[in-house]
Tab-separated table of C-alpha atoms in Angstrom:
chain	number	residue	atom	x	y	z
A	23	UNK	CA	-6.054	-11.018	-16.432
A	24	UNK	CA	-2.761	-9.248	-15.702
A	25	UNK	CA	-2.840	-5.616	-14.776
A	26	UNK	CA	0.426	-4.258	-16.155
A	27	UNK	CA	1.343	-0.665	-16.259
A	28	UNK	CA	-0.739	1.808	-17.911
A	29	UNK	CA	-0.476	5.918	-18.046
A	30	UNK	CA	-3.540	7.341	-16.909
A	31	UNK	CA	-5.951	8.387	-20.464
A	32	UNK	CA	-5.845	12.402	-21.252
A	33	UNK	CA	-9.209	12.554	-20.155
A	34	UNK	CA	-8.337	11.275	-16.670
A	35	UNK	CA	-5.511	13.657	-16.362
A	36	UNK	CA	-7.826	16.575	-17.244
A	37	UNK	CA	-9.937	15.727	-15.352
A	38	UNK	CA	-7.762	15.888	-12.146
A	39	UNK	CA	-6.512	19.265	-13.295
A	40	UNK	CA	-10.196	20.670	-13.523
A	41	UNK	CA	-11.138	18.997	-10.025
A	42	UNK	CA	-8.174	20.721	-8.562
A	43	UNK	CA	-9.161	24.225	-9.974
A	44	UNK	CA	-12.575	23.828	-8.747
A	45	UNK	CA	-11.373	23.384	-5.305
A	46	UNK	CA	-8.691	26.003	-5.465
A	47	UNK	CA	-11.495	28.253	-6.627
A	48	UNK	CA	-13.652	27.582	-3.864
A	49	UNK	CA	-10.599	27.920	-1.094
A	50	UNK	CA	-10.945	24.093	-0.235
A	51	UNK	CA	-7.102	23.350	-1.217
A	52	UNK	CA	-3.922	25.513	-1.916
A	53	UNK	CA	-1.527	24.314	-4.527
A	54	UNK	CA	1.372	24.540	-1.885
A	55	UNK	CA	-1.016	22.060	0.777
A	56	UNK	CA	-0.793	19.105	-2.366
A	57	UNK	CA	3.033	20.015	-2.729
A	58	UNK	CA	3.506	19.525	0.901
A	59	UNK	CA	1.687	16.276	1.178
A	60	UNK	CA	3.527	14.961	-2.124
A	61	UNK	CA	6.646	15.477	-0.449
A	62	UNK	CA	5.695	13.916	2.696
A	63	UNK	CA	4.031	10.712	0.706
A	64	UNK	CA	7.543	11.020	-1.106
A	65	UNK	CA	10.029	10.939	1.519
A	66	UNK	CA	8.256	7.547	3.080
A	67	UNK	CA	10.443	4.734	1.994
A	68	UNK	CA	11.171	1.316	3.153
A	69	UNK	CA	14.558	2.732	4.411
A	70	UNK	CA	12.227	3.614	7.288
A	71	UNK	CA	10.336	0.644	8.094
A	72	UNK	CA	14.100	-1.755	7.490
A	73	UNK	CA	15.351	1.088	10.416
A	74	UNK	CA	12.688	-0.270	12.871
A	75	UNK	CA	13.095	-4.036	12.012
A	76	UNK	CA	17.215	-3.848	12.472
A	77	UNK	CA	16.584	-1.447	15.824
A	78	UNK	CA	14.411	-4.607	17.292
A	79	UNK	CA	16.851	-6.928	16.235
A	80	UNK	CA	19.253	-4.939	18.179
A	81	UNK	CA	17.297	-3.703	21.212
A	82	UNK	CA	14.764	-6.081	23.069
A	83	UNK	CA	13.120	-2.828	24.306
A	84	UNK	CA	12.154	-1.874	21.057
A	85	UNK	CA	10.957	-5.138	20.124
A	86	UNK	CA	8.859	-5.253	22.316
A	87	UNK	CA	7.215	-1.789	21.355
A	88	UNK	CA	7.558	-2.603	18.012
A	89	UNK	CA	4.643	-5.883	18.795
A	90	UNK	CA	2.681	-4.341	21.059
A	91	UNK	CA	2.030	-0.550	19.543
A	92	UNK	CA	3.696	-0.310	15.769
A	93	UNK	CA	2.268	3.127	15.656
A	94	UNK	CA	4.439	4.088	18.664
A	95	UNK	CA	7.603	2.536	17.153
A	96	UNK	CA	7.333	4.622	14.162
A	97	UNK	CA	6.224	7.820	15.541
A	98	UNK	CA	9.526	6.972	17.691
A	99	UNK	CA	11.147	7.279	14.648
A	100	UNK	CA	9.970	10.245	13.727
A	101	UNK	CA	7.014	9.165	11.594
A	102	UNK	CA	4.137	11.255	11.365
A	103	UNK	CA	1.448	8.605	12.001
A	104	UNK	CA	-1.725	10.983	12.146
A	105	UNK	CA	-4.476	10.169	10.144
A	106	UNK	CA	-3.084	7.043	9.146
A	107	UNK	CA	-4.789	3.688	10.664
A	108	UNK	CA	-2.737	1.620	13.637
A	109	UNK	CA	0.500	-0.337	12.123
A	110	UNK	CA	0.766	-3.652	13.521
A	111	UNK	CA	3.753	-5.747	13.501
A	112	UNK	CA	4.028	-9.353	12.729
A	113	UNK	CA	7.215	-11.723	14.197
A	114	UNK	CA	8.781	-14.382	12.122
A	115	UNK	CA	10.027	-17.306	13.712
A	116	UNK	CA	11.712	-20.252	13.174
A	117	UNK	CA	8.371	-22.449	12.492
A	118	UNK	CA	5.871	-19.271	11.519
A	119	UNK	CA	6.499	-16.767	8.394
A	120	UNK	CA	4.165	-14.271	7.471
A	121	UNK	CA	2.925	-12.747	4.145
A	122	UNK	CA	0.849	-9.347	3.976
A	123	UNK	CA	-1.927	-8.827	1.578
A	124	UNK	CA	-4.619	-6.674	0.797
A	125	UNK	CA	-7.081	-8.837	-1.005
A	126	UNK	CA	-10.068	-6.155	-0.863
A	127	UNK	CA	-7.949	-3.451	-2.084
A	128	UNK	CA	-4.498	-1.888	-1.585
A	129	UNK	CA	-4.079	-1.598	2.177
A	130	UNK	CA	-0.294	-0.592	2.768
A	131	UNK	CA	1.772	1.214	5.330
A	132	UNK	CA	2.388	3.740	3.780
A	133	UNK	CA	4.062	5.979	6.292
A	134	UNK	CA	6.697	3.146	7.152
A	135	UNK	CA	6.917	1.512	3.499
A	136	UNK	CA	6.244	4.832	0.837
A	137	UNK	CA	4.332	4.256	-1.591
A	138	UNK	CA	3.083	0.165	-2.328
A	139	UNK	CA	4.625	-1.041	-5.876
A	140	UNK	CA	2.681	-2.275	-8.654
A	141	UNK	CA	2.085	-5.668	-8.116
A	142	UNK	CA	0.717	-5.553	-4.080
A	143	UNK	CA	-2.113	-3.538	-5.900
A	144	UNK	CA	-2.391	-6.260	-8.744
A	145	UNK	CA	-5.582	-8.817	-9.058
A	146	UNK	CA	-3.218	-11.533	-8.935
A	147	UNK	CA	-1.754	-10.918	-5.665
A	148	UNK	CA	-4.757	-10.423	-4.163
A	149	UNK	CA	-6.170	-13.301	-5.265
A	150	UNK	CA	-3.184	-15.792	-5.107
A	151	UNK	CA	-1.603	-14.549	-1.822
A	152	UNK	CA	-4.509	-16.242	0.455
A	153	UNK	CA	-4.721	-19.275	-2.101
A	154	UNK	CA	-1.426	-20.228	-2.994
A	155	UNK	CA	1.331	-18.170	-0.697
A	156	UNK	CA	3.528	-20.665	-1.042
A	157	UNK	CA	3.628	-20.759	-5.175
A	158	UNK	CA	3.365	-16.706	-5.390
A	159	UNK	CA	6.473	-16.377	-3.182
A	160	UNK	CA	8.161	-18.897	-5.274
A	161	UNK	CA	7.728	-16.575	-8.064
A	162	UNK	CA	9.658	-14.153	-5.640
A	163	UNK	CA	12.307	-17.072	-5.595
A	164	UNK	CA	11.802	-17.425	-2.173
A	165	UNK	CA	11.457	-21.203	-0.894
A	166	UNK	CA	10.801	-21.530	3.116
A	167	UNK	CA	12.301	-24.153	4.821
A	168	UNK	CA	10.223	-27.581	5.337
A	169	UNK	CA	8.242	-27.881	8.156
A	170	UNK	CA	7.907	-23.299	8.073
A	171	UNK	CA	3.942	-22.703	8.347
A	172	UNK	CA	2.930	-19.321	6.098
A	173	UNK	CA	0.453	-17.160	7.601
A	174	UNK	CA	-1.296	-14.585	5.500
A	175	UNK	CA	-2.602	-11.543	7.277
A	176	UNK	CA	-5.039	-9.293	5.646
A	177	UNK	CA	-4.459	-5.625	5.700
A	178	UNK	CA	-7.273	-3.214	5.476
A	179	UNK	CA	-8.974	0.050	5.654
A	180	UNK	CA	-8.703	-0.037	8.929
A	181	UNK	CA	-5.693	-2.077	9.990
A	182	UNK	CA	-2.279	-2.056	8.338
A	183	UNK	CA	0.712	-4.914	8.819
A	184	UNK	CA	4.620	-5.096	8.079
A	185	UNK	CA	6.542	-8.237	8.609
A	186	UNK	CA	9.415	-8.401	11.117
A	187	UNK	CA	11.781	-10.901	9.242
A	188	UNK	CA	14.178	-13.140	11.049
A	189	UNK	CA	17.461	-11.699	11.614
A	190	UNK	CA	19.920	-13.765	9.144
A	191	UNK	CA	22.454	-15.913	10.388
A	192	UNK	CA	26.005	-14.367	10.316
A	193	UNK	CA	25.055	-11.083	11.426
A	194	UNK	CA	26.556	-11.143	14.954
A	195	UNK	CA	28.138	-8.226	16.344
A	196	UNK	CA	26.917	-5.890	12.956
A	197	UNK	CA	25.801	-2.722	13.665
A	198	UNK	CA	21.969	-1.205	13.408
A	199	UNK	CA	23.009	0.481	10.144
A	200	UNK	CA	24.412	-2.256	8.761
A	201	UNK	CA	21.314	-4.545	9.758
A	202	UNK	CA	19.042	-2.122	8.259
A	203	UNK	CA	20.949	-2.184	4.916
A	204	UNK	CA	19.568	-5.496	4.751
A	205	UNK	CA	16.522	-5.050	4.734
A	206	UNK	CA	14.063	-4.178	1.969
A	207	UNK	CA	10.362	-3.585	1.053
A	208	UNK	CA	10.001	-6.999	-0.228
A	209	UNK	CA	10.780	-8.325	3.015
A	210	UNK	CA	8.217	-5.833	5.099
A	211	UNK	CA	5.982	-7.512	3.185
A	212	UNK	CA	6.761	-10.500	3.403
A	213	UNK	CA	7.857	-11.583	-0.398
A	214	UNK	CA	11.253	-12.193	0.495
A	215	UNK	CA	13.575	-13.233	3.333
A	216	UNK	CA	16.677	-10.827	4.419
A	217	UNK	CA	19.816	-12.821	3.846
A	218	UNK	CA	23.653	-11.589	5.294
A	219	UNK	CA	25.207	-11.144	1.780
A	220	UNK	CA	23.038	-8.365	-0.095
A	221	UNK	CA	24.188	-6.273	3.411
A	222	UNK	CA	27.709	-7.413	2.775
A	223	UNK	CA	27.614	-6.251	-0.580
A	224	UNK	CA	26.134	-2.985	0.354
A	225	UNK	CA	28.469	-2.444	3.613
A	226	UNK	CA	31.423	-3.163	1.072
B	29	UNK	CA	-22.757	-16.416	5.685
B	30	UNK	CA	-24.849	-17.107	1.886
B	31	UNK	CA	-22.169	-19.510	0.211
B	32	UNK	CA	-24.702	-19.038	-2.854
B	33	UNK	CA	-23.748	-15.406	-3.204
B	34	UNK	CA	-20.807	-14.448	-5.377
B	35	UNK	CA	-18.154	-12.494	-3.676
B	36	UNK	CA	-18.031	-8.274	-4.154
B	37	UNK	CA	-15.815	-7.465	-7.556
B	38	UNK	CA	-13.033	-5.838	-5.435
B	39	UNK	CA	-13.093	-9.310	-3.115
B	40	UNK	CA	-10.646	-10.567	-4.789
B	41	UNK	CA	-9.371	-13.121	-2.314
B	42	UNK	CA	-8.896	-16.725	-3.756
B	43	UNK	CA	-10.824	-15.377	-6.700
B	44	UNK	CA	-10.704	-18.657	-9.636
B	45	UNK	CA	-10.128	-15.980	-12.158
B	46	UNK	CA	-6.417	-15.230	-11.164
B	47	UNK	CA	-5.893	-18.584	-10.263
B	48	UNK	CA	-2.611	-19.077	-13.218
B	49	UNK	CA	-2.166	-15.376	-13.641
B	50	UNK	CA	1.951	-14.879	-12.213
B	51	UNK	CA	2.071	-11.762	-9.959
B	52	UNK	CA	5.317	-10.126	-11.818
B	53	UNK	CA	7.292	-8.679	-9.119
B	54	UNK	CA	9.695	-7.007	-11.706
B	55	UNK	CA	6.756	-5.249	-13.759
B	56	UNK	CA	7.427	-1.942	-10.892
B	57	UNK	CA	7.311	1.268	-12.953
B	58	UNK	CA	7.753	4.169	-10.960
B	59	UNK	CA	5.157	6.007	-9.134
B	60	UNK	CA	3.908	8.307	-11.983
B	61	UNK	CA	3.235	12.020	-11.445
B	62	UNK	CA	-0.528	11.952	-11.787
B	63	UNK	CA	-0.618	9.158	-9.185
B	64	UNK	CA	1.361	11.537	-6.715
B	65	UNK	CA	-0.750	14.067	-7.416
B	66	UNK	CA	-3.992	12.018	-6.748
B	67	UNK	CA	-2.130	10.973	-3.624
B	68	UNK	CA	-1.422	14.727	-2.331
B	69	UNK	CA	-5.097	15.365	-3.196
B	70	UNK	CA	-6.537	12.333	-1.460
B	71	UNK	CA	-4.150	13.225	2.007
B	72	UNK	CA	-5.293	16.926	2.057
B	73	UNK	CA	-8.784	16.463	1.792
B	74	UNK	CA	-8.623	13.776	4.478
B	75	UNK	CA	-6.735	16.232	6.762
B	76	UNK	CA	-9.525	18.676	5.977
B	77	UNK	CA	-12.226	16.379	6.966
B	78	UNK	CA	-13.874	15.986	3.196
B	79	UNK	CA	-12.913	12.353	2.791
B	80	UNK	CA	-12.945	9.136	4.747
B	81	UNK	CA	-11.079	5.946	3.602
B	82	UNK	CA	-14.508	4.709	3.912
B	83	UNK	CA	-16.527	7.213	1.091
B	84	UNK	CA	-13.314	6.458	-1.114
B	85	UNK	CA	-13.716	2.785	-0.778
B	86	UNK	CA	-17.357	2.354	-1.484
B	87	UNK	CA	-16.961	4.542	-4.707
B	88	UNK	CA	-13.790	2.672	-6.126
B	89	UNK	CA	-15.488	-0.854	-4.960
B	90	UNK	CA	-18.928	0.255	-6.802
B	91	UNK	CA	-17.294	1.446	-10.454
B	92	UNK	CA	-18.708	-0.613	-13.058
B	93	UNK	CA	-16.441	-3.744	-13.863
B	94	UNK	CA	-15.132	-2.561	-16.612
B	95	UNK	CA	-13.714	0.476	-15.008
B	96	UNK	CA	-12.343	-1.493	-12.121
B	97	UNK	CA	-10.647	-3.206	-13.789
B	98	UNK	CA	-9.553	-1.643	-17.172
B	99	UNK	CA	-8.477	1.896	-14.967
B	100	UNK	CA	-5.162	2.695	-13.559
B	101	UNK	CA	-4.788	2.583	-9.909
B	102	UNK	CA	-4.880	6.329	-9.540
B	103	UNK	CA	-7.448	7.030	-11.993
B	104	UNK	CA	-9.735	4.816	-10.021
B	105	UNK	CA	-8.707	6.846	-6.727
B	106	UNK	CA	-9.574	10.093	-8.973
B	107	UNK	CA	-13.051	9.109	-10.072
B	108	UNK	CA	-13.760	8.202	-6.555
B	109	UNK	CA	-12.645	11.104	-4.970
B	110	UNK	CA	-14.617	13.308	-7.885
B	111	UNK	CA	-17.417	11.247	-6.925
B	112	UNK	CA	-17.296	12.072	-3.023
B	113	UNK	CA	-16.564	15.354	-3.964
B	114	UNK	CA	-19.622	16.251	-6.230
B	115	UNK	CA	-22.136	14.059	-3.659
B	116	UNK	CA	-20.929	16.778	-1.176
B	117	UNK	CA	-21.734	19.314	-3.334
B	118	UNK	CA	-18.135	20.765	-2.934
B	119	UNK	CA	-17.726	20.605	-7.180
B	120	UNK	CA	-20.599	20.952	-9.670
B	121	UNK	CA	-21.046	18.709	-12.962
B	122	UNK	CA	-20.462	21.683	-14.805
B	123	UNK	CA	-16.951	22.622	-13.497
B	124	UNK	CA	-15.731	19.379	-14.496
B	125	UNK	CA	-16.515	19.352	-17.947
């Protein structure tokens, strides 16, 4: 069973609405506190977490926050991490590539990332991912080399993961902007691989 | 570890049911407006202390199957945070209907 897109039912969305007055009425939340946290939740976006990966591809000392303490490395970037559980970071290399699931629920980092599309959510993915990694990212298009092992990490509740990606060849000498223009959410995940031509297009 | 026992409905891992469904990557509607506003909800009642990842989980994970699977995302995340939400007394039955 597929879960495709669906708006939420009129009874769902009345219900939020009479939830919400409830706790307006009893002074547990302000209309202006769920506007501020919508904005916040809306101004995550990949951009952020593709900033970090092209900053360690650039600066060793980074990096090597980046491993050891992702919640540093964002909060280093400015990222509110509080309340949110520790980010962890996972290195690609030449003979490991990793792929980031949720197969409880919908685990995400969403402070680095914004908001996790439809299809990290879906019962497919969550189900295929630990199975069959190599066939779902082939549905992604994306074909690792022979003799590249896949390791699929579990997010959860409690622990969330992004992918740092291999920095593509032909990339020498570009700068961090550049790099990051590379980089998108498919590839925090782990979906997809970074290659040097979508940044070419986009630096053009 | 009981091998006997069938796995939770939300552990979905390797589940045989989803073995030949494709994942879609280009079925990505935008984030909706009721699932922002869920979202907002969900974060300021955290911050407040009123909700745990934890009471949200167990009351998304324990909706009847048809419900987990047949709701939206958010709509799940609504009826579990109305859930937490009346068990704490901070909503009555009556102010929902």
């Amino acid at each position: 069973m597929s879960t495709p897109y669906k708006a939420p039912s009129a009874e769902n969305i009345a219900l939020l609405e009479k939830l919400v007055a409830a706790l307006k009425r009893r002074g547990i939340v302000t209309e202006e506190e769920i506007a501020r946290r919508r904005e916040t939740a809306e101004r995550a976006s990949p951009e952020t977490g593709a900033r970090m990966v092209a900053r360690a591809w650039t600066d060793p000392a980074f990096r090597e926050l980046l491993l050891r303490d992702g919640t540093a490395a964002a909060e280093s970037f400015g990222v509110s991490m509080k309340g949110n559980p520790p980010l962890g970071v996972l290195e690609d290399t030449a003979e490991v590539h990793h792929l980031v699931v949720c197969t409880l629920c919908s685990c995400y980092p969403r402070a680095v990332i914004g908001y996790p599309p439809h299809w990290y959510k879906s019962a497919a993915y969550r189900a295929r991912a630990v199975r069959e990694p190599r066939a779902v990212l082939a549905e992604w298009g994306t074909v690792l080399p022979a003799g590249v092992q896949v390791r699929v990490v579990d997010s959860t509740a409690d622990y969330r993961w992004m992918v740092l990606p291999l920095r593509p060849e032909g990339t020498e000498g570009w700068s961090e902007e550049r790099l990051a223009s590379l980089v998108t959410r498919d590839h925090l995940v782990g979906v997809a691989l970074p290659g040097a031509t979508a940044g070419a297009a986009a630096a053009a | 570890m009981d091998d006997a026992l069938p796995p939770a409905q939300h552990d979905l891992g390797g589940n045989p049911r989803f073995r030949c469904v494709p994942v879609e990557p280009d079925v990505d509607p935008p984030m909706d407006d009721f699932g922002k506003r869920v979202d907002a909800l969900r974060v300021v009642l955290r911050e407040k202390g009123l909700l745990t990842t934890d009471e949200q989980r167990l009351h998304i994970e324990g909706l009847p199957e048809r419900d987990y699977f047949g709701l939206t995302y958010y709509e799940k995340w609504l009826r579990s945070i109305t859930a937490v939400m009346l068990a704490k007394g901070q909503v009555t039955w009556d102010e929902l209907k």
